[in-house]
């Protein structure tokens, strides 16, 4: 295809790094017409983000690339992009990019309005007054509330969805001909995700821009893309129309990605993984009955492990001159629930609804305004520090981002043995053997003991987070968005691992997530939370397959579907 017919033409793109013989991207070719959307899908490490960075000239210094990249601008000029001088006049003006993590992409010491203002003034060369007016217009276009107030806020003062809207405004404010969106909705709630996708589509229609949408969420790709390219280990293994790719996939890897997504049919059975499907493994099917039977026996217990009654968590919203609180922000209001031994209780809701506040309250990390928390019949609400230390042995948490929660200066062995030593869980001479047992539980090799967190993949780091939580031999695990940012295959592996551990150790889980498909798969019961209150609760089948509350219905309706 000739560049005259395209907005972007990429020929035989190959990217490698100086210290590695393997090619991170190998002979990737594609074209993109005006107003067209191409979704690039695949697992972490498949080369999706490197491809995006190469298109805007932001590859790491250690990366080397060969191939041809041709770009046709809005004024019909054709550019062959090879050097920094070729990209400099186009980057930010003709080519915009929305990064995956806006908190890292936005300047933390600049107000968001100033960051928009800077970009607009640089590329459009407007007066200060006009540039500010234009930046306020864009804050309005991306549907941020009270744009004038938002203009003066810093990135940390916005929610995740609001920060992503700011990133979209920055990428689109100069009316680019090509927009690259690199995982722009990862870890966002279903309703916020739906709003962000609708916003990108609307702005694309208004401007006529072409869009490259990079994601590991196949349903999301199906909802936005005209064409799809599937990447596997740096190569494009399948490319074509979105309808054809998702309805009649040809390559085994594409078929495996689609099969890995949690669905109602998988309930009570281990999820297939990409490796299982590619290698025709039957291991998962052999364990399905065992997992389900163990779980059914465990949930027979009548006495709940955890019982929460009329929980209220309030934060000071406004104080008087003498430090007294004048008004409160009610993060959690009159929440009551119970969790049986061996049960999985799902907690869903949008960002800011109070899910993580509940998890921190259960761990004793924040004070309660009122209410009671009974764990094994003991009220935790008024425990001393020493009593909490003993309780936390039995209640552990698996965090969303294991890389942030693992100490980068400690080896895995030191990380696992430290709590064992502090709480005297095993004798000193047994510390190493216990650490090895924990690694075996989460299916990691013994040599992991001498390695550091940065030497593991995202899925492996999540396994380390689980191993560290299991070191305390807990009875309750709180999983706070523990699989939300993982690829479908890695997500399937972690969910299978959690189910296996529950079966082996009789664990109970409070599973917090915004992904309703995952919550339905793993949970026995579900609670739906909105603005600090529980609006609906019941069995996962009743709540997520036959919702009664309008808010729950809106959450279910927002789930992208293939």
GROMACS .gro file of N, CA and C in nm, residues 212 284 295:
model
    9
  212UNK      N    1  -0.431   0.447   1.708
  212UNK     CA    2  -0.369   0.318   1.740
  212UNK      C    3  -0.397   0.293   1.887
  284UNK      N    4  -0.533  -2.855   3.393
  284UNK     CA    5  -0.640  -2.778   3.457
  284UNK      C    6  -0.766  -2.860   3.472
  295UNK      N    7  -1.400  -2.656   4.805
  295UNK     CA    8  -1.462  -2.528   4.832
  295UNK      C    9  -1.602  -2.547   4.889
   0.00000   0.00000   0.00000
